Amino acid sequence: MIYGGCRMSSKRLFIWVEGDDDERFVDRIIKNKLESRYQSISIIKYSKMKKDKIKEFFIRIIKKMKADYLFLADLDYEPCITSKKDKIINKKDYLTSDRIIVVCKEIESWYLAGINQADSKRNKIPFFDNTDNIFKDTFKEIKPKKYDSLIDFKLELLKCFKDDIAVSKNQSYKYFCSRFIQSRTT
């Protein structure tokens, strides 16, 4: 199928995310980068779903449809990406390692990764050369008082998010982009 000069697959993509902050980031930053490759993209929050419901969805829907999926998870306090992936696969043996994206350390690191010096200054937050070790607590500490909530702050950061800056400041975002955004196939 071809739309506007771009080849579009008839495949579907399901992007599994932990929670609201991950969903917001994927919806505003990542989803549009993948839209030319898929007929539809769905974002599903798995953190509050029952284990058997997730497995049933994978087996009954994704595998039968031969759909693609990505499964995002925070590294949190795991020692390395491999151990985090192993831990996930031990609980969800229907997943494959190559479709699991581990965010170092938490999704807030990706929000801050795309912010250049000018936007850091404008938002009155510190500029980070590297965001690989950013946790939610650090993010909360730097939130300017002018924002009523962390959500407002995150939405503002998404407005000034720059992909080229993000890949230079966060290794897990760089890996994600090189593996799934810049490659021709997922």
Backbone as a printed PyTorch tensor [residue, N CA C, xyz], in Angstrom:
tensor([[[  0.8380,  -1.1660,   0.0000],
         [  0.0000,   0.0000,   0.0000],
         [  0.8970,   1.2470,   0.0000]],

        [[  0.5810,   2.2310,  -0.8450],
         [  1.3970,   3.4440,  -0.9190],
         [  0.5230,   4.6620,  -0.6580]],

        [[  0.9650,   5.5000,   0.2820],
         [  0.2840,   6.7500,   0.6130],
         [  1.2970,   7.8760,   0.5270]],

        [[  1.0100,   8.8790,  -0.2650],
         [  1.8750,  10.0550,  -0.3260],
         [  3.3190,   9.7400,  -0.6490]],

        [[  3.5640,   8.7330,  -1.4880],
         [  4.9290,   8.3870,  -1.8660],
         [  5.6400,   7.4880,  -0.8650]],

        [[  5.0150,   7.1940,   0.2740],
         [  5.6300,   6.3280,   1.2830],
         [  4.9650,   4.9600,   1.2360]],

        [[  5.7720,   3.9460,   1.2660],
         [  5.2290,   2.5910,   1.3140],
         [  4.7210,   2.3470,   2.7270]],

        [[  3.4970,   1.9090,   2.8240],
         [  2.9000,   1.6730,   4.1270],
         [  2.5540,   0.2050,   4.2570]],

        [[  2.9500,  -0.3920,   5.3350],
         [  2.6720,  -1.7850,   5.5820],
         [  1.2270,  -1.9540,   6.0230]],

        [[  0.7050,  -3.1410,   5.7890],
         [ -0.6290,  -3.4360,   6.2960],
         [ -0.5440,  -3.9970,   7.7040]],

        [[  0.6600,  -4.0340,   8.2460],
         [  0.8820,  -4.5520,   9.5860],
         [  0.4790,  -3.5540,  10.6590]],

        [[  0.2460,  -4.1210,  11.8240],
         [ -0.0300,  -3.3010,  13.0000],
         [  1.1620,  -3.3700,  13.9380]],

        [[  1.3190,  -2.3150,  14.7220],
         [  2.3610,  -2.2680,  15.7420],
         [  1.6960,  -1.9800,  17.0790]],

        [[  2.0560,  -2.7760,  18.0670],
         [  1.6100,  -2.5580,  19.4410],
         [  2.8270,  -2.1470,  20.2530]],

        [[  2.7600,  -0.9880,  20.8730],
         [  3.8550,  -0.5250,  21.7220],
         [  3.3680,  -0.6170,  23.1650]],

        [[  4.0120,  -1.4930,  23.9160],
         [  3.6520,  -1.7280,  25.3120],
         [  4.4930,  -0.8190,  26.1980]],

        [[  3.8340,  -0.0770,  27.0680],
         [  4.5180,   0.8620,  27.9630],
         [  4.0640,   0.6150,  29.3980]],

        [[  4.9010,   1.0480,  30.3500],
         [  4.5810,   0.8130,  31.7610],
         [  3.4180,   1.6710,  32.2520]],

        [[  3.4780,   2.9700,  32.0090],
         [  2.4740,   3.8470,  32.5980],
         [  2.2030,   5.0880,  31.7760]],

        [[  1.5510,   6.0560,  32.4240],
         [  1.1110,   7.2820,  31.7520],
         [  2.2570,   8.1000,  31.1620]],

        [[  3.3520,   8.2430,  31.8940],
         [  4.4780,   9.0490,  31.4000],
         [  5.1090,   8.4250,  30.1630]],

        [[  5.2130,   7.1070,  30.1540],
         [  5.7520,   6.3940,  28.9920],
         [  4.7980,   6.5380,  27.8080]],

        [[  3.5050,   6.3930,  28.0850],
         [  2.4990,   6.5270,  27.0330],
         [  2.5480,   7.9250,  26.4060]],

        [[  2.6550,   8.9330,  27.2450],
         [  2.7140,  10.3200,  26.7690],
         [  3.9340,  10.5250,  25.8690]],

        [[  5.0840,  10.0330,  26.2950],
         [  6.3130,  10.1910,  25.5080],
         [  6.1900,   9.4620,  24.1630]],

        [[  5.7540,   8.2190,  24.2100],
         [  5.6320,   7.4240,  22.9850],
         [  4.6220,   8.0580,  22.0330]],

        [[  3.5000,   8.5020,  22.5650],
         [  2.4590,   9.0910,  21.7300],
         [  2.9260,  10.3790,  21.0500]],

        [[  3.6710,  11.2050,  21.7660],
         [  4.0580,  12.5180,  21.2210],
         [  5.3860,  12.5260,  20.4800]],

        [[  6.2920,  11.6340,  20.8120],
         [  7.6270,  11.6730,  20.2060],
         [  7.8760,  10.4940,  19.2670]],

        [[  7.5130,   9.3090,  19.6580],
         [  7.9080,   8.1150,  18.9100],
         [  6.8910,   7.6710,  17.8630]],

        [[  5.6440,   7.7160,  18.2030],
         [  4.5960,   7.1690,  17.3320],
         [  4.6620,   7.7270,  15.9080]],

        [[  4.7920,   9.0370,  15.7730],
         [  4.7970,   9.6190,  14.4200],
         [  6.0360,   9.2280,  13.6110]],

        [[  7.1050,   8.8380,  14.2760],
         [  8.3200,   8.4070,  13.5740],
         [  8.1380,   7.0170,  12.9430]],

        [[  7.1600,   6.2720,  13.4320],
         [  6.9350,   4.9110,  12.9520],
         [  5.6880,   4.7770,  12.0780]],

        [[  4.8830,   5.8220,  11.9930],
         [  3.5880,   5.7300,  11.3130],
         [  3.6710,   5.3640,   9.8390]],

        [[  4.7300,   5.7380,   9.1670],
         [  4.8210,   5.4220,   7.7330],
         [  5.0310,   3.9290,   7.4830]],

        [[  5.3990,   3.1910,   8.5040],
         [  5.6620,   1.7610,   8.3440],
         [  4.4910,   0.8600,   8.7170]],

        [[  3.4740,   1.4400,   9.3480],
         [  2.3870,   0.6090,   9.8620],
         [  1.0280,   1.1800,   9.4980]],

        [[  0.0910,   0.2800,   9.3090],
         [ -1.2890,   0.6910,   9.0570],
         [ -1.8680,   1.3230,  10.3180]],

        [[ -1.5170,   0.7540,  11.4720],
         [ -1.9710,   1.3440,  12.7250],
         [ -0.9670,   1.0400,  13.8310]],

        [[ -0.9190,   1.9460,  14.7970],
         [ -0.0490,   1.8070,  15.9590],
         [ -0.8970,   1.9990,  17.1980]],

        [[ -0.8230,   1.0350,  18.0990],
         [ -1.5580,   1.1100,  19.3570],
         [ -0.5760,   1.1340,  20.5090]],

        [[ -0.8570,   1.9800,  21.4780],
         [ -0.0400,   2.0550,  22.6890],
         [ -0.8550,   1.4260,  23.8160]],

        [[ -0.2530,   0.4620,  24.5030],
         [ -0.9540,  -0.2590,  25.5550],
         [ -0.1550,  -0.1670,  26.8550]],

        [[ -0.8280,   0.2520,  27.9290],
         [ -0.1890,   0.3010,  29.2510],
         [ -0.3480,  -1.0590,  29.9250]],

        [[  0.7850,  -1.6520,  30.2870],
         [  0.7410,  -2.9900,  30.8590],
         [  0.8770,  -3.0340,  32.3770]],

        [[  1.2750,  -1.9540,  33.0050],
         [  1.5850,  -2.0110,  34.4400],
         [  0.4090,  -2.4250,  35.3200]],

        [[ -0.8020,  -2.1200,  34.9040],
         [ -1.9580,  -2.4590,  35.7340],
         [ -2.7580,  -3.6250,  35.1610]],

        [[ -2.2420,  -4.2340,  34.1180],
         [ -2.9310,  -5.3860,  33.5320],
         [ -2.5080,  -6.6580,  34.2530]],

        [[ -3.4130,  -7.5880,  34.3490],
         [ -3.0890,  -8.8800,  34.9480],
         [ -2.2020,  -9.6590,  33.9890]],

        [[ -1.2850, -10.4320,  34.5680],
         [ -0.3080, -11.1940,  33.7910],
         [ -0.9820, -12.0790,  32.7370]],

        [[ -2.0490, -12.7690,  33.1140],
         [ -2.7170, -13.6610,  32.1590],
         [ -3.4230, -12.8820,  31.0500]],

        [[ -3.8590, -11.6760,  31.3280],
         [ -4.4950, -10.8230,  30.3210],
         [ -3.4680, -10.3890,  29.2690]],

        [[ -2.2610, -10.0380,  29.7300],
         [ -1.1900,  -9.6510,  28.7990],
         [ -0.8290, -10.8280,  27.9020]],

        [[ -0.6450, -11.9910,  28.5070],
         [ -0.2750, -13.1840,  27.7380],
         [ -1.3550, -13.5360,  26.7320]],

        [[ -2.6100, -13.4950,  27.1540],
         [ -3.7240, -13.7930,  26.2560],
         [ -3.7340, -12.8300,  25.0720]],

        [[ -3.4860, -11.5490,  25.3390],
         [ -3.4510, -10.5490,  24.2780],
         [ -2.3590, -10.8880,  23.2720]],

        [[ -1.1770, -11.2510,  23.7880],
         [ -0.0710, -11.5910,  22.8990],
         [ -0.3960, -12.8020,  22.0470]],

        [[ -0.8820, -13.8330,  22.6780],
         [ -1.1150, -15.0730,  21.9580],
         [ -2.3030, -14.9590,  21.0110]],

        [[ -3.3910, -14.4060,  21.4980],
         [ -4.6110, -14.3680,  20.6980],
         [ -4.6080, -13.2770,  19.6470]],

        [[ -4.0060, -12.1390,  19.9400],
         [ -4.1030, -11.0020,  19.0170],
         [ -2.8130, -10.8090,  18.2280]],

        [[ -1.7340, -10.5120,  18.9290],
         [ -0.4910, -10.1460,  18.2430],
         [  0.0450, -11.2810,  17.3850]],

        [[  0.1240, -12.4770,  17.9330],
         [  0.6810, -13.5850,  17.1540],
         [ -0.2340, -14.0090,  16.0160]],

        [[ -1.5240, -14.0430,  16.2500],
         [ -2.4500, -14.4270,  15.1800],
         [ -2.4630, -13.3990,  14.0580]],

        [[ -2.3490, -12.1390,  14.4210],
         [ -2.3430, -11.0700,  13.4150],
         [ -0.9790, -10.9350,  12.7380]],

        [[  0.0170, -11.5920,  13.3090],
         [  1.4060, -11.4280,  12.8640],
         [  1.8100,  -9.9580,  12.9310]],

        [[  1.3550,  -9.3240,  14.0050],
         [  1.6590,  -7.9140,  14.2350],
         [  3.0290,  -7.7770,  14.8810]],

        [[  3.5930,  -6.5990,  14.7800],
         [  4.8490,  -6.2870,  15.4590],
         [  4.5370,  -5.7160,  16.8300]],

        [[  5.5250,  -5.7850,  17.6980],
         [  5.3740,  -5.1620,  19.0030],
         [  6.7170,  -4.6670,  19.5030]],

        [[  6.6570,  -3.6930,  20.3770],
         [  7.8020,  -3.2180,  21.1460],
         [  7.3520,  -3.1970,  22.5980]],

        [[  8.2250,  -3.5530,  23.4910],
         [  7.8980,  -3.6200,  24.9140],
         [  8.9050,  -2.7460,  25.6580]],

        [[  8.4550,  -1.5800,  26.1460],
         [  9.3380,  -0.6570,  26.8570],
         [  9.2960,  -0.9180,  28.3540]],

        [[ 10.4610,  -0.8690,  28.9750],
         [ 10.5710,  -1.0370,  30.4240],
         [ 11.7290,  -0.1860,  30.9300]],

        [[ 11.5740,   0.3550,  32.1180],
         [ 12.6580,   1.1220,  32.7400],
         [ 13.7090,   0.1760,  33.3040]],

        [[ 14.9630,   0.5830,  33.2330],
         [ 16.0410,  -0.1870,  33.8320],
         [ 15.9240,  -0.1730,  35.3500]],

        [[ 15.4930,   0.9590,  35.8920],
         [ 15.3760,   1.1390,  37.3360],
         [ 16.7150,   0.8140,  37.9970]],

        [[ 16.7130,  -0.1180,  38.9330],
         [ 17.9330,  -0.4140,  39.6950],
         [ 18.5900,  -1.7270,  39.3000]],

        [[ 18.2100,  -2.2600,  38.1580],
         [ 18.8630,  -3.4730,  37.6670],
         [ 20.3080,  -3.1310,  37.2990]],

        [[ 21.2250,  -4.0840,  37.4340],
         [ 22.6380,  -3.7870,  37.1580],
         [ 22.9600,  -3.5270,  35.6880]],

        [[ 22.1770,  -4.1370,  34.7800],
         [ 22.4500,  -3.9310,  33.3560],
         [ 21.2120,  -4.2530,  32.5340]],

        [[ 21.2600,  -3.8820,  31.2760],
         [ 20.1290,  -4.0850,  30.3690],
         [ 19.8330,  -5.5680,  30.1760]],

        [[ 20.8680,  -6.3690,  30.0410],
         [ 20.6760,  -7.8080,  29.8470],
         [ 19.9370,  -8.4330,  31.0200]],

        [[ 20.3120,  -8.0680,  32.2340],
         [ 19.6220,  -8.6500,  33.3910],
         [ 18.1740,  -8.1810,  33.4670]],

        [[ 17.9010,  -6.9510,  33.0580],
         [ 16.5190,  -6.4580,  33.0390],
         [ 15.7040,  -7.2360,  32.0070]],

        [[ 16.2740,  -7.4280,  30.8190],
         [ 15.5710,  -8.1930,  29.7920],
         [ 15.3220,  -9.6290,  30.2600]],

        [[ 16.3260, -10.2440,  30.8780],
         [ 16.1680, -11.6110,  31.3930],
         [ 15.0570, -11.6820,  32.4390]],

        [[ 15.0160, -10.6940,  33.3050],
         [ 13.9890, -10.6400,  34.3500],
         [ 12.5960, -10.5410,  33.7250]],

        [[ 12.4530,  -9.7290,  32.6920],
         [ 11.1700,  -9.5750,  32.0030],
         [ 10.7850, -10.8800,  31.3060]],

        [[ 11.7270, -11.4790,  30.6060],
         [ 11.4450, -12.7180,  29.8710],
         [ 11.1120, -13.8650,  30.8260]],

        [[ 11.7320, -13.8820,  32.0050],
         [ 11.3930, -14.9150,  32.9910],
         [  9.9360, -14.8200,  33.4260]],

        [[  9.4000, -13.6140,  33.4560],
         [  7.9960, -13.4130,  33.8410],
         [  7.0630, -13.4960,  32.6420]],

        [[  7.5730, -13.1170,  31.4750],
         [  6.7520, -13.0650,  30.2620],
         [  7.4880, -13.8010,  29.1490]],

        [[  7.4410, -15.1300,  29.2050],
         [  8.2360, -15.9590,  28.2960],
         [  7.8000, -15.8970,  26.8380]],

        [[  6.7110, -15.2450,  26.5350],
         [  6.2430, -15.0880,  25.1650],
         [  6.8930, -13.8890,  24.4800]],

        [[  7.6330, -13.0570,  25.2400],
         [  8.3450, -11.9180,  24.6530],
         [  9.6920, -12.3770,  24.1190]],

        [[ 10.2240, -11.6250,  23.1530],
         [ 11.5750, -11.9040,  22.6780],
         [ 12.4700, -10.7130,  23.0270]],

        [[ 13.6740, -11.0060,  23.3520],
         [ 14.6370, -10.0140,  23.8250],
         [ 14.8220,  -8.8510,  22.8480]],

        [[ 14.8090,  -9.1430,  21.5550],
         [ 15.0570,  -8.1010,  20.5580],
         [ 13.9020,  -7.1010,  20.4310]],

        [[ 12.7660,  -7.3790,  21.0390],
         [ 11.6160,  -6.4690,  20.9870],
         [ 11.4230,  -5.7180,  22.3090]],

        [[ 12.3170,  -5.9550,  23.2550],
         [ 12.2550,  -5.2620,  24.5470],
         [ 13.2180,  -4.0820,  24.5020]],

        [[ 12.7120,  -2.9040,  24.8170],
         [ 13.5280,  -1.6910,  24.8710],
         [ 13.6410,  -1.2890,  26.3350]],

        [[ 14.8640,  -1.2340,  26.8210],
         [ 15.0910,  -0.8520,  28.2140],
         [ 15.5460,   0.5990,  28.2500]],

        [[ 14.7740,   1.4100,  28.9730],
         [ 15.0650,   2.8380,  29.1220],
         [ 15.9790,   3.0210,  30.3240]],

        [[ 17.1250,   3.6610,  30.1110],
         [ 18.0610,   3.9190,  31.2140],
         [ 17.8210,   5.3070,  31.7790]],

        [[ 17.6600,   5.4340,  32.9990],
         [ 17.2040,   4.5860,  34.0680],
         [ 15.6830,   4.5270,  34.0940]],

        [[ 15.0490,   5.6710,  33.8630],
         [ 13.5930,   5.7340,  33.7860],
         [ 13.2060,   6.6680,  32.6380]],

        [[ 11.9510,   6.6400,  32.2450],
         [ 11.4810,   7.4150,  31.0800],
         [ 11.7730,   8.9070,  31.2220]],

        [[ 11.8680,   9.4100,  32.4250],
         [ 12.1870,  10.8260,  32.6300],
         [ 13.5310,  11.1890,  32.0040]],

        [[ 14.4310,  10.2220,  31.9140],
         [ 15.7320,  10.4790,  31.2810],
         [ 15.5620,  10.7980,  29.8020]],

        [[ 14.5700,  10.2020,  29.1530],
         [ 14.3110,  10.4880,  27.7460],
         [ 13.6810,  11.8630,  27.5870]],

        [[ 12.8010,  12.2450,  28.5010],
         [ 12.2050,  13.5830,  28.4500],
         [ 13.3040,  14.6480,  28.4930]],

        [[ 14.2700,  14.4860,  29.3910],
         [ 15.3400,  15.4770,  29.5440],
         [ 16.4040,  15.3840,  28.4640]],

        [[ 16.5270,  14.2350,  27.8510],
         [ 17.5690,  14.0460,  26.8370],
         [ 17.3850,  14.9830,  25.6440]],

        [[ 16.1640,  15.2760,  25.2810],
         [ 15.9040,  16.0790,  24.0880],
         [ 15.9220,  17.5800,  24.2970]],

        [[ 16.3980,  18.0200,  25.4340],
         [ 16.3740,  19.4440,  25.7660],
         [ 17.7650,  20.0510,  25.5710]],

        [[ 17.8400,  21.0750,  24.7340],
         [ 19.1230,  21.7390,  24.5030],
         [ 19.3880,  22.7970,  25.5850]],

        [[ 20.5500,  23.4380,  25.5050],
         [ 20.9250,  24.4270,  26.5280],
         [ 19.9700,  25.6110,  26.5740]],

        [[ 19.5450,  26.0880,  25.4270],
         [ 18.6390,  27.2440,  25.3830],
         [ 17.3060,  26.9170,  26.0570]],

        [[ 16.7620,  25.7320,  25.7810],
         [ 15.4920,  25.3460,  26.4000],
         [ 15.6570,  25.0460,  27.8840]],

        [[ 16.8130,  24.5370,  28.2750],
         [ 17.0900,  24.3470,  29.7080],
         [ 17.0730,  25.6860,  30.4240]],

        [[ 17.7420,  26.6510,  29.8240],
         [ 17.8080,  27.9960,  30.4160],
         [ 16.4150,  28.6260,  30.4580]],

        [[ 15.6740,  28.5230,  29.3580],
         [ 14.3370,  29.1030,  29.2890],
         [ 13.3970,  28.4830,  30.3250]],

        [[ 13.5520,  27.1890,  30.5680],
         [ 12.7130,  26.4860,  31.5450],
         [ 13.2710,  26.5310,  32.9720]],

        [[ 14.4410,  27.1780,  33.1050],
         [ 15.0910,  27.3150,  34.4200],
         [ 15.3580,  25.9590,  35.0760]],

        [[ 15.9400,  25.0630,  34.2670],
         [ 16.3510,  23.7510,  34.7710],
         [ 17.8130,  23.5300,  34.3960]],

        [[ 18.4940,  22.6690,  35.1310],
         [ 19.8890,  22.3880,  34.7800],
         [ 19.9870,  21.7170,  33.4080]],

        [[ 21.0770,  21.9950,  32.7220],
         [ 21.3430,  21.3240,  31.4630],
         [ 22.1460,  20.0640,  31.7670]],

        [[ 21.7240,  18.9460,  31.2030],
         [ 22.4240,  17.6750,  31.4050],
         [ 23.1120,  17.2770,  30.1080]],

        [[ 24.4270,  17.0490,  30.1850],
         [ 25.1690,  16.5420,  29.0250],
         [ 24.8010,  15.0920,  28.7460]],

        [[ 24.4270,  14.3850,  29.7950],
         [ 24.0970,  12.9730,  29.7010],
         [ 22.9530,  12.6930,  30.6660]],

        [[ 21.9240,  11.9920,  30.1790],
         [ 20.7640,  11.7150,  31.0320],
         [ 20.6030,  10.2240,  31.3470]],

        [[ 21.6260,   9.4400,  31.0960],
         [ 21.5470,   7.9910,  31.3060],
         [ 21.2200,   7.5910,  32.7440]],

        [[ 21.5570,   8.4200,  33.7040],
         [ 21.3590,   8.0510,  35.1140],
         [ 20.2880,   8.8800,  35.8140]],

        [[ 19.3520,   9.4070,  35.0370],
         [ 18.2760,  10.2220,  35.6090],
         [ 17.1330,   9.3200,  36.0840]],

        [[ 16.7740,   9.5100,  37.3420],
         [ 15.6110,   8.8410,  37.9190],
         [ 14.4990,   9.8630,  38.1070]],

        [[ 13.3100,   9.3760,  38.3650],
         [ 12.1360,  10.2120,  38.5960],
         [ 12.3730,  11.2140,  39.7280]],

        [[ 13.1110,  10.8150,  40.7680],
         [ 13.3790,  11.7080,  41.8990],
         [ 14.1530,  12.9520,  41.4730]],

        [[ 15.1500,  12.7810,  40.6340],
         [ 15.9180,  13.9170,  40.1180],
         [ 14.9980,  14.8300,  39.3220]],

        [[ 14.1620,  14.2300,  38.5200],
         [ 13.2150,  14.9710,  37.7010],
         [ 12.2940,  15.8250,  38.5780]],

        [[ 11.8010,  15.2270,  39.6470],
         [ 10.9220,  15.9520,  40.5810],
         [ 11.6560,  17.1230,  41.2260]],

        [[ 12.9180,  16.9160,  41.5710],
         [ 13.7180,  17.9560,  42.2350],
         [ 13.9560,  19.1790,  41.3520]],

        [[ 14.0830,  18.9700,  40.0540],
         [ 14.4070,  20.0920,  39.1660],
         [ 13.1790,  20.7900,  38.5910]],

        [[ 11.9810,  20.2300,  38.8270],
         [ 10.7570,  20.8340,  38.2760],
         [ 10.6010,  22.2530,  38.8090]],

        [[ 10.5640,  23.2430,  37.9190],
         [ 10.3600,  24.6270,  38.3600],
         [  8.9740,  24.8060,  38.9940]],

        [[  8.9120,  25.7050,  39.9430],
         [  7.6550,  25.9610,  40.6600],
         [  6.5530,  26.5070,  39.7560]],

        [[  6.9290,  27.0940,  38.6260],
         [  5.9200,  27.6740,  37.7280],
         [  4.9900,  26.6190,  37.1270]],

        [[  5.3970,  25.3600,  37.1660],
         [  4.5470,  24.2830,  36.6560],
         [  3.7210,  23.7210,  37.8030]],

        [[  2.4250,  23.6240,  37.5720],
         [  1.5190,  23.1310,  38.6030],
         [  1.7440,  21.6580,  38.9300]],

        [[  2.2110,  20.9100,  37.9440],
         [  2.3870,  19.4670,  38.1500],
         [  3.5640,  18.9680,  37.3160]],

        [[  3.9680,  17.7440,  37.6140],
         [  5.0040,  17.0980,  36.8050],
         [  4.5130,  16.8810,  35.3760]],

        [[  3.2340,  16.6280,  35.2280],
         [  2.6770,  16.4320,  33.8840],
         [  2.8230,  17.7040,  33.0560]],

        [[  2.4940,  18.8490,  33.6470],
         [  2.6530,  20.1220,  32.9270],
         [  4.1030,  20.3340,  32.5090]],

        [[  5.0180,  20.0300,  33.4160],
         [  6.4400,  20.1590,  33.1480],
         [  6.8550,  19.2250,  32.0010]],

        [[  6.4100,  17.9970,  32.0510],
         [  6.7550,  17.0300,  31.0020],
         [  6.1840,  17.4470,  29.6520]],

        [[  4.9590,  17.9480,  29.6550],
         [  4.3610,  18.4080,  28.4020],
         [  5.1520,  19.5600,  27.7910]],

        [[  5.6340,  20.4520,  28.6410],
         [  6.4570,  21.5680,  28.1600],
         [  7.7600,  21.0520,  27.5650]],

        [[  8.3780,  20.0670,  28.2110],
         [  9.6250,  19.5010,  27.6820],
         [  9.3860,  18.8120,  26.3400]],

        [[  8.2470,  18.1630,  26.1900],
         [  7.9520,  17.5000,  24.9190],
         [  7.7880,  18.5030,  23.7820]],

        [[  7.3130,  19.6980,  24.1090],
         [  7.1570,  20.7430,  23.0850],
         [  8.5070,  21.1600,  22.5060]],

        [[  9.5530,  21.1310,  23.3210],
         [ 10.8740,  21.5660,  22.8260],
         [ 11.8390,  20.3990,  22.6240]],

        [[ 11.3350,  19.1880,  22.6150],
         [ 12.1610,  17.9920,  22.4550],
         [ 12.8110,  17.9780,  21.0780]],

        [[ 14.1140,  17.7340,  21.0580],
         [ 14.8710,  17.6660,  19.8030],
         [ 15.5640,  16.3030,  19.7260]],

        [[ 15.1910,  15.5630,  18.7160],
         [ 15.6790,  14.2010,  18.5520],
         [ 17.2000,  14.1160,  18.4450]],

        [[ 17.8040,  15.0150,  17.6770],
         [ 19.2570,  14.9670,  17.4940],
         [ 19.9940,  15.2120,  18.8110]],

        [[ 19.4270,  16.0260,  19.6700],
         [ 20.0170,  16.2800,  20.9870],
         [ 19.8530,  15.0290,  21.8520]],

        [[ 18.6720,  14.4310,  21.8130],
         [ 18.3730,  13.2650,  22.6500],
         [ 19.2980,  12.0850,  22.3600]],

        [[ 19.5820,  11.8260,  21.0890],
         [ 20.4490,  10.6850,  20.7730],
         [ 21.8880,  10.9200,  21.2240]],

        [[ 22.2590,  12.1730,  21.4010],
         [ 23.6190,  12.4570,  21.8640],
         [ 23.7270,  12.4450,  23.3910]],

        [[ 22.5910,  12.4880,  24.0730],
         [ 22.6160,  12.5870,  25.5320],
         [ 22.1260,  11.3520,  26.2780]],

        [[ 21.5530,  10.3770,  25.5640],
         [ 21.0290,   9.1990,  26.2500],
         [ 21.2720,   7.9610,  25.3950]],

        [[ 22.0440,   7.0260,  25.9190],
         [ 22.4190,   5.8270,  25.1610],
         [ 21.2400,   4.9270,  24.8480]],

        [[ 20.2940,   4.7940,  25.7700],
         [ 19.1580,   3.9110,  25.4860],
         [ 18.2360,   4.5200,  24.4330]],

        [[ 18.1020,   5.8400,  24.4150],
         [ 17.3050,   6.4900,  23.3660],
         [ 18.0280,   6.3730,  22.0170]],

        [[ 19.3300,   6.5380,  22.0470],
         [ 20.1300,   6.3970,  20.8300],
         [ 19.9800,   4.9840,  20.2530]],

        [[ 20.0670,   3.9870,  21.1260],
         [ 19.8970,   2.5980,  20.6890],
         [ 18.5050,   2.4020,  20.0880]],

        [[ 17.4900,   2.8880,  20.7870],
         [ 16.1210,   2.7500,  20.3010],
         [ 15.9850,   3.3460,  18.8950]],

        [[ 16.4740,   4.5690,  18.7270],
         [ 16.3600,   5.2390,  17.4260],
         [ 17.1280,   4.5020,  16.3360]],

        [[ 18.3310,   4.0690,  16.6400],
         [ 19.1200,   3.3910,  15.6140],
         [ 18.5160,   2.0330,  15.2570]],

        [[ 17.9200,   1.3890,  16.2090],
         [ 17.3610,   0.0500,  15.9860],
         [ 15.9690,   0.0810,  15.3480]],

        [[ 15.1300,   1.0200,  15.7730],
         [ 13.7350,   0.9730,  15.3480],
         [ 13.2650,   2.1720,  14.5200]],

        [[ 13.9270,   3.3040,  14.6430],
         [ 13.4770,   4.4830,  13.8970],
         [ 14.2590,   4.6200,  12.5930]],

        [[ 15.5740,   4.5620,  12.6700],
         [ 16.4050,   4.7950,  11.4930],
         [ 16.5520,   3.5820,  10.6010]],

        [[ 16.3060,   2.3990,  11.1610],
         [ 16.4160,   1.2000,  10.3190],
         [ 15.1920,   1.1130,   9.4080]],

        [[ 15.3440,   0.4100,   8.3250],
         [ 14.2370,   0.2970,   7.3670],
         [ 13.1700,  -0.6920,   7.8250]],

        [[ 13.5740,  -1.6620,   8.6290],
         [ 12.6090,  -2.6500,   9.1040],
         [ 12.6710,  -2.7310,  10.6120]],

        [[ 11.5420,  -3.0780,  11.2090],
         [ 11.5070,  -3.2790,  12.6660],
         [ 11.2480,  -4.7240,  12.9700]]])
